[in-house]
Structures are given as structure tokens and as C-alpha cells.
Amino acid sequence: MRVLRVLFSAAILASIVSGGPAWHPLRAQVKATRVAATTFAELRAWDSTVDRMKRDDSLRVRRTIDDPLVPGRMHERLEQFYDGVRVFGGDVARQTDRGLTASIFGTIYEGIDLDVQPVLSIDDVKAVVERQSGVAPGPGRVPELVILPDDDGTYRLTYRVTVFTLEKDAEYFIDAKSGAVVREQRGAERQAAASAIGHGLGVLGDDKKVSVSSQSGTFVASDTLRPPSLRTFDARGDLTKVLNFLNGRTVLVTSDLATSASTTWSDPVAVDAHAQVGWVYDYYFKRHGRRGLDNNNIPITSIIHPVRRNDLSTSSNDVIGLFFVNAFYCCDGVMVFGEGLPPGFVTQPGRQSWNFLAAALDVIGHELTHGVTAFTSGLISRNESGALNEAFSDIMGTSIEFFYQPVGANVMQADYVIGEDAVTPGGIRNMANPGALGDPDHFSRRFTGTADNGGVHTNSTIASHAFYLAIESGTNRTSGLSVQGVGAANREQMEKVFYRGFTQLMPANATFAVARAVTIQAARDLYGAGSAPERAVTQAWTAVGVN
Ligand SMILES: [Zn+2]
């Protein structure tokens, strides 16, 4: 007891010394408890903790869904609250089997001691964001009051708000008492009427059908055949309009839809974006029984031509990075397709050409999967949870390619390279051999700096390479460990294992080790303990150094 007390004061002392002036009031220290309960004893203990926290309102049910794949299973996702305010990154995913708990994964923050009355009003917060970013969030962007477990080891009452500027897309955490900018984080993506069926040539020259609507003699890219509204808007290079829409300052209207005078569409970008977003929707429904990004058919809004290729020479590097050589999922079912570069222009290193990003089915699958993640695990876009978020998008994007395209290395063929149909030569990441593009194939080679929100894109290949090995078999180049995969003919098994693990069992602040645990649990749920998929996924994580 005495020893504990001494250690505790030493910890507080350290926080005062490193945390600011000596008169600064003591603040509770962040203590995160990671939960990965799958054994009977662990489950019994955590079950009662979760139930107690539900009773005292420190865990609230965000959603409960019946398992679409295993009869009798249910999934409850709970978010942590303190005094009525959500704790950012605190959540629990609990799976039950006919009422009995089968797994609990999550992160619980302890020792929170905060006054949750904000000093700043919503307008104050928007003013701070405007000073910081140059953009005033509109009425459509409401800052969320959250408790942030900060990197300095203390809890802070903050407002969280995301804005889009010409230079960046950024998420801000503003101290709700002082107005200080506690954290500024770039968004996850930086890589650099009556129904009618139309058709047209895609960017790569293939003929695709598109589900559109006819409206007073013309056709617009609004799909009324699938359950959710799928609409493709043509910004016609008006970047200001795009930014105003992304910041909730304006809405897009019917006259902004991509349009065609006849059923033969002449804009290949509209054809590819509109048709392939529909394919991604269909993949999730056919393979996983999922109804769209939120499983409740939220509308999907696609924006093409955010800039003009001819404006390249007058555009800043940031605009080029976000709206030319990129595609990104914004929020609330909205995605933006980059315009690519004019023929003859290349990016360094690698001297790669960039076609319209709408041409790449795996890129569209990647971006829309960020929407699925946002509505399920909510994996936080930094450090290991951010790498897992990116990995899941690559894993699903690639799975969608294999669902529709023949296997091969040519355009419009399925492989484990990401973006190869738009970014040539070589694509942007390689799940079969991550090192070919300089990314890690093993946990020991992970990037540990702060760039790219903690290397979320580069470190994603540790997990996506495990997915590859668990299907295709092979030997990890770093560890030398071999994996017996389920085989290409059974790829559906591993797609379901990762889908289940990442959407239903995964907590928001997960580590690679948690990803290993949830996918092994998912394999047991779906195929049984000791099954080939369980062995494959276990061997794959071990081979990439995640234990
Ligand atoms: Zn991404």
C-alpha cells in the first residue's frame, strides 16, 4: 500500500513537470484498459463489468444487430460515456450466442475526473476552427462534445469537428474550456425519378451499364433500382462548390447530377463512378448480407470532376494531392473521385501516371469501406488502429475486384495490388509483396514516426499481407514463416472472417494484436475451433509478427 502511494505521487509529479506550470490543477491520468475476452473466466468478469457500466450509464448501446451469418448470434456495440459525454475511443463490442456472451473486445478508459460543462459555445468553436483553418463550418457541421484521452496522458473536454480546405481535410479537437487546439489531424486519405438503364464506355474503354433516371427528356446519374439512393454529381471543376458541400454550407441539387442527353453516356468518368459504386453496394449485400455503408441503406453521394485537369499548373500541391492524385471518403456516405493527371505528367518517385481514380474498382471499394468502418468499428485514423482501418479498406477493395474481375495482372483483372488500374505502373500498395513498394510485410518493420498519422497507410500492409497469406499461402519474407492458406477457391471464407472481425467484433482503438484476436474469434464463430480458416488466419498473423 505504502509503495503504491509513493509510485502514484511520483506519476503525478512527473505529469506536473512535463504537463505545464506547477500551479496547473492536477488532472486525471489516462488509463486505458484493453479488453479481449474470449475464455469463460474472462467473459464472466467482463460481462458483469459491462452490465454494471450499462446500468450506471457509462456505456450506452449504439446499436444491436442480429448476426447475418451465424444464427442465434447478436452483436451489441456500446460507447463509453462519462457524465453524459462520449469518451473518444472508448467502446466495447459484445457478441452473444443465444443470450450467452461469446466474445468481448474493447477499450475502457478509467480514472476520468472532469467537469463536463463546456465554456465555449458552438459558435465559439466554429470561430476557433475558422481562425485555424480559414473555413467556417456551416449549419450542416455540428461539433461534437467529447472527452479526449490526450497524448499528454490527461483527459480533456473537447469539441471535435472536421473541415475541408483547399490545403487539407482536417479533424480538430478544440478544448471546450479554453478554446485551445488540442489536436489537429489530417484526414485519413492522402496518398499521395423514372428508372432507366444507360450504358457507356468507361475510362479504360469497356462498355458498362449504368442505372440512371430519366427526367424531362434527359438522363441523370441517380440510381433508383437499388435500395439506397446512389447519386453521382458532376462538380464540373468547381472546387469551391465541392468544398462548400463538404463543409455543410450548401447542398447539391438535381442540376448538379451527372447528366446525359441519351442512354449512351459519353463521360467515361461518370460511367465508371456510377456503375462501380453500385457494384460495391452489391458486393457487400451479396457476400455479407450488408445493406450499404450503415447497413440501413444510407444514400451514397459520389462527386466526380472536383477539379479540371487543365487547372493542374495553377493548382497548389495540396489541391493536387487531394483532388487530382487521390480519392477519398468524406463522411455521411459522401465520396470524392480525384481527376488524375493530364497525359504526360507523372508523380515521383516511381514516375507513375494517374488516370481518373473512378477507373479503379479497388480504390472505390477502399473508399466506400471507410464508410462501412465509420458506421461499425469506427477505427480511429491514427497509429495502429488507423493502419487497421486502411488495411480493411484495401482488403475489401481487393475482395471486390476478385468478386467481379477475372484473376490476372492486366487492367480490369483482379490482383493484390491496389489502384493498379489508375496508377501506372505498379499501383499504390502491394498486399502480396508489400516491400515491392517500400511498405512493411512484418510488424518488426513498422514505421514508428508521426507522419501520415503514424504511418497508417504504410503500416496497413502488415495486416493486409496477413490477409493475402491466409488465402494464397506462402512464406513471409521477413520472418521466413510459412502459412497454409485456405486457397483461392475458398477466398470467401477469409473475406467473411475479416469482414466479421473488423465490422462486428473490433473496437475503435484496436491494436494489431486485437485484430489478430478478433479475426481468430471470427474464424471460430463461422467455421469452428480448429477449422482450416482458423489455422490459416492464426498462422498468417504469426508470420507477420503479430502475436
Ligand atoms: Zn484509405
PDB file of C-alpha atoms in Angstrom, residues 1-16 26-31 110-111 113 153:
ATOM      1  CA  MET A   1       0.000   0.000   0.000  1.00  0.00           C
ATOM      2  CA  ARG A   2       2.737   2.367   1.018  1.00  0.00           C
ATOM      3  CA  VAL A   3       4.759   1.509  -2.058  1.00  0.00           C
ATOM      4  CA  LEU A   4       1.760   2.110  -4.311  1.00  0.00           C
ATOM      5  CA  ARG A   5       1.169   5.524  -2.817  1.00  0.00           C
ATOM      6  CA  VAL A   6       4.769   6.552  -3.463  1.00  0.00           C
ATOM      7  CA  LEU A   7       4.594   5.369  -7.060  1.00  0.00           C
ATOM      8  CA  PHE A   8       1.320   7.197  -7.586  1.00  0.00           C
ATOM      9  CA  SER A   9       2.658  10.524  -6.351  1.00  0.00           C
ATOM     10  CA  ALA A  10       5.724  10.094  -8.487  1.00  0.00           C
ATOM     11  CA  ALA A  11       3.485   9.685 -11.505  1.00  0.00           C
ATOM     12  CA  ILE A  12       1.552  12.845 -10.676  1.00  0.00           C
ATOM     13  CA  LEU A  13       4.769  14.738 -10.092  1.00  0.00           C
ATOM     14  CA  ALA A  14       6.044  13.636 -13.467  1.00  0.00           C
ATOM     15  CA  SER A  15       2.861  14.846 -15.104  1.00  0.00           C
ATOM     16  CA  ILE A  16       3.116  18.239 -13.458  1.00  0.00           C
ATOM     17  CA  LEU A  26      -3.963  18.090 -11.235  1.00  0.00           C
ATOM     18  CA  ARG A  27      -5.715  16.267 -13.991  1.00  0.00           C
ATOM     19  CA  ALA A  28      -6.708  12.643 -14.040  1.00  0.00           C
ATOM     20  CA  GLN A  29      -4.212  10.436 -15.825  1.00  0.00           C
ATOM     21  CA  VAL A  30      -5.330   8.456 -18.855  1.00  0.00           C
ATOM     22  CA  LYS A  31      -5.627   4.773 -18.090  1.00  0.00           C
ATOM     23  CA  GLU A 110     -10.662   4.689 -16.329  1.00  0.00           C
ATOM     24  CA  GLY A 111      -9.999   7.371 -13.762  1.00  0.00           C
ATOM     25  CA  ASP A 113     -12.469  13.118 -13.389  1.00  0.00           C
ATOM     26  CA  GLY A 153      -1.706  11.485 -20.666  1.00  0.00           C
TER      27      GLY A 153
END
